[in-house]
Amino acid sequence: MPEKEVFLTADGLLKLENELDELKSVKRREIADRIKQALAFGDISENSEYDQAKNEQAQLEERIAKVENMLSNSILIDENDIKTDIVGIGSRVLIYDKGYEEEMELVIVGSAEANPSQGRISNESPVGSALLGNKVGDIVNVSVPDGMAEYEIRKIMK
């Protein structure tokens, strides 16, 4: 099965690269030191510090593998390629929520950078995927837990 493409902005790519560097250079060393200390206590069969450090090591290695996988399958969103006539990944979209009678500004990003509290929604989310490919003036209906939400696209920006 082919790996899933990960869409990243330049900032998102930099954040992941910095995280990977931190995990490999700092966190690995910290955990290795904790394991070494725990081993110095002697019998590891009843050593909770050792067990905890080994569990953290496993979680760290899992995160490193995940970040490396995301980076190797990343597609950089070039700001110069973002169109303002149609919603795409990287678009900043001003929408009007007809149910709540309010405007919202959203940025459509890849799932690795999604942060709804900051208005950054995934292209794979119900709202994000519904907005993709639409133009200013289009009405988009999205299935939400309460039923259907209706949004009008008011502006598309870079």
CSV table of C-alpha atoms in Angstrom, one decimal:
chain,number,residue,atom,x,y,z
A,1,MET,CA,0.0,0.0,0.0
A,2,PRO,CA,1.5,3.4,-1.0
A,3,GLU,CA,2.2,5.8,1.9
A,4,LYS,CA,-0.1,8.7,2.5
A,5,GLU,CA,1.0,12.0,1.1
A,6,VAL,CA,1.5,14.7,3.7
A,7,PHE,CA,0.9,18.3,2.6
A,8,LEU,CA,3.1,20.8,4.4
A,9,THR,CA,3.6,24.5,4.3
A,10,ALA,CA,7.2,25.8,4.5
A,11,ASP,CA,6.6,26.5,8.2
A,12,GLY,CA,5.2,23.1,8.8
A,13,LEU,CA,8.1,21.4,7.1
A,14,LEU,CA,10.6,23.4,9.2
A,15,LYS,CA,8.7,22.6,12.4
A,16,LEU,CA,8.8,18.8,11.6
A,17,GLU,CA,12.5,19.0,10.7
A,18,ASN,CA,13.2,20.8,14.0
A,19,GLU,CA,11.1,18.3,16.0
A,20,LEU,CA,13.0,15.4,14.4
A,21,ASP,CA,16.3,17.0,15.2
A,22,GLU,CA,15.2,17.6,18.8
A,23,LEU,CA,13.9,14.0,19.2
A,24,LYS,CA,17.1,12.4,17.8
A,25,SER,CA,19.7,14.6,19.4
A,26,VAL,CA,18.3,15.7,22.8
A,27,LYS,CA,15.4,13.4,23.8
A,28,ARG,CA,17.2,10.1,22.8
A,29,ARG,CA,20.2,11.1,24.9
A,30,GLU,CA,18.0,12.1,27.9
A,31,ILE,CA,16.2,8.7,27.8
A,32,ALA,CA,19.4,6.8,27.3
A,33,ASP,CA,20.8,8.5,30.4
A,34,ARG,CA,17.7,7.7,32.4
A,35,ILE,CA,18.0,4.0,31.3
A,36,LYS,CA,21.6,4.0,32.3
A,37,GLN,CA,20.8,5.4,35.8
A,38,ALA,CA,18.0,2.9,36.3
A,39,LEU,CA,20.3,0.1,35.4
A,40,ALA,CA,22.7,1.3,38.0
A,41,PHE,CA,20.1,0.6,40.7
A,42,GLY,CA,20.6,-3.1,40.0
A,43,ASP,CA,17.8,-5.7,39.6
A,44,ILE,CA,15.6,-4.5,36.6
A,45,SER,CA,12.8,-7.0,37.3
A,46,GLU,CA,11.3,-4.7,40.0
A,47,ASN,CA,12.7,-1.4,38.7
A,48,SER,CA,9.8,1.0,37.9
A,49,GLU,CA,12.2,3.7,36.7
A,50,TYR,CA,13.7,1.3,34.2
A,51,ASP,CA,10.3,0.2,33.0
A,52,GLN,CA,9.1,3.8,32.6
A,53,ALA,CA,12.3,4.9,30.7
A,54,LYS,CA,12.0,1.9,28.4
A,55,ASN,CA,8.3,2.8,27.7
A,56,GLU,CA,9.3,6.4,27.0
A,57,GLN,CA,12.0,5.2,24.7
A,58,ALA,CA,9.5,3.1,22.7
A,59,GLN,CA,7.2,6.0,22.4
A,60,LEU,CA,10.0,8.3,21.3
A,61,GLU,CA,11.2,5.8,18.6
A,62,GLU,CA,7.6,5.5,17.4
A,63,ARG,CA,7.3,9.3,17.1
A,64,ILE,CA,10.7,9.5,15.3
A,65,ALA,CA,9.5,6.9,12.8
A,66,LYS,CA,6.2,8.8,12.3
A,67,VAL,CA,7.9,12.1,11.7
A,68,GLU,CA,10.5,10.6,9.4
A,69,ASN,CA,7.6,8.9,7.4
A,70,MET,CA,5.8,12.3,7.2
A,71,LEU,CA,8.9,14.0,6.0
A,72,SER,CA,9.7,11.4,3.4
A,73,ASN,CA,6.1,11.5,2.0
A,74,SER,CA,5.7,15.3,2.3
A,75,ILE,CA,4.6,17.5,-0.5
A,76,LEU,CA,5.5,21.1,0.0
A,77,ILE,CA,2.7,23.6,-0.6
A,78,ASP,CA,4.3,26.4,-2.6
A,79,GLU,CA,2.7,29.7,-1.8
A,80,ASN,CA,3.2,30.8,-5.4
A,81,ASP,CA,1.0,27.9,-6.5
A,82,ILE,CA,-2.0,28.8,-4.3
A,83,LYS,CA,-4.8,30.1,-6.4
A,84,THR,CA,-7.3,32.8,-5.3
A,85,ASP,CA,-10.1,31.7,-7.7
A,86,ILE,CA,-10.6,28.2,-6.3
A,87,VAL,CA,-10.1,26.7,-2.8
A,88,GLY,CA,-7.1,24.4,-2.6
A,89,ILE,CA,-4.7,23.2,0.0
A,90,GLY,CA,-2.9,26.3,1.4
A,91,SER,CA,-5.9,28.6,0.6
A,92,ARG,CA,-7.0,31.1,3.3
A,93,VAL,CA,-10.8,31.1,3.0
A,94,LEU,CA,-13.4,33.6,4.4
A,95,ILE,CA,-16.7,31.8,4.8
A,96,TYR,CA,-20.0,32.7,6.2
A,97,ASP,CA,-21.7,30.2,8.4
A,98,LYS,CA,-25.4,30.6,7.6
A,99,GLY,CA,-26.5,28.7,10.8
A,100,TYR,CA,-24.6,30.8,13.2
A,101,GLU,CA,-24.7,34.0,11.0
A,102,GLU,CA,-21.0,34.7,11.4
A,103,GLU,CA,-17.9,34.9,9.2
A,104,MET,CA,-14.9,32.6,9.8
A,105,GLU,CA,-11.5,32.7,8.3
A,106,LEU,CA,-9.9,29.2,7.7
A,107,VAL,CA,-6.7,28.0,6.2
A,108,ILE,CA,-6.8,24.6,4.5
A,109,VAL,CA,-3.7,22.7,5.4
A,110,GLY,CA,-2.5,19.1,5.4
A,111,SER,CA,-3.6,16.9,8.4
A,112,ALA,CA,-0.1,17.2,10.0
A,113,GLU,CA,-0.5,21.0,10.4
A,114,ALA,CA,-4.2,21.1,11.3
A,115,ASN,CA,-5.1,23.1,14.4
A,116,PRO,CA,-8.8,24.0,14.4
A,117,SER,CA,-8.4,26.4,17.4
A,118,GLN,CA,-6.1,28.5,15.2
A,119,GLY,CA,-8.4,28.3,12.2
A,120,ARG,CA,-6.1,25.7,10.4
A,121,ILE,CA,-8.3,22.9,9.2
A,122,SER,CA,-7.2,19.7,7.5
A,123,ASN,CA,-8.0,19.1,3.8
A,124,GLU,CA,-9.3,15.7,5.0
A,125,SER,CA,-11.7,17.1,7.6
A,126,PRO,CA,-15.4,17.3,6.6
A,127,VAL,CA,-15.4,21.1,6.2
A,128,GLY,CA,-11.9,21.2,4.6
A,129,SER,CA,-12.7,18.5,2.0
A,130,ALA,CA,-16.1,20.1,1.3
A,131,LEU,CA,-14.5,23.5,0.6
A,132,LEU,CA,-11.9,22.2,-1.8
A,133,GLY,CA,-12.5,23.0,-5.4
A,134,ASN,CA,-15.2,25.6,-4.8
A,135,LYS,CA,-15.2,29.3,-5.8
A,136,VAL,CA,-16.3,32.6,-4.2
A,137,GLY,CA,-20.1,32.7,-4.0
A,138,ASP,CA,-20.5,28.9,-3.8
A,139,ILE,CA,-22.7,27.5,-1.1
A,140,VAL,CA,-21.2,24.4,0.6
A,141,ASN,CA,-23.2,22.0,2.7
A,142,VAL,CA,-21.3,19.9,5.2
A,143,SER,CA,-22.7,17.0,7.3
A,144,VAL,CA,-21.9,17.8,11.0
A,145,PRO,CA,-23.0,16.0,14.2
A,146,ASP,CA,-26.0,18.3,14.5
A,147,GLY,CA,-27.2,17.8,10.9
A,148,MET,CA,-26.1,20.0,8.0
A,149,ALA,CA,-24.0,23.1,8.1
A,150,GLU,CA,-24.2,25.6,5.2
A,151,TYR,CA,-21.3,27.9,4.4
A,152,GLU,CA,-21.0,30.6,1.7
A,153,ILE,CA,-17.5,31.2,0.4
A,154,ARG,CA,-16.9,34.9,0.5
A,155,LYS,CA,-13.2,35.3,-0.2
A,156,ILE,CA,-10.2,33.1,-1.2
A,157,MET,CA,-6.7,34.4,-0.3
A,158,LYS,CA,-3.1,33.2,-0.3
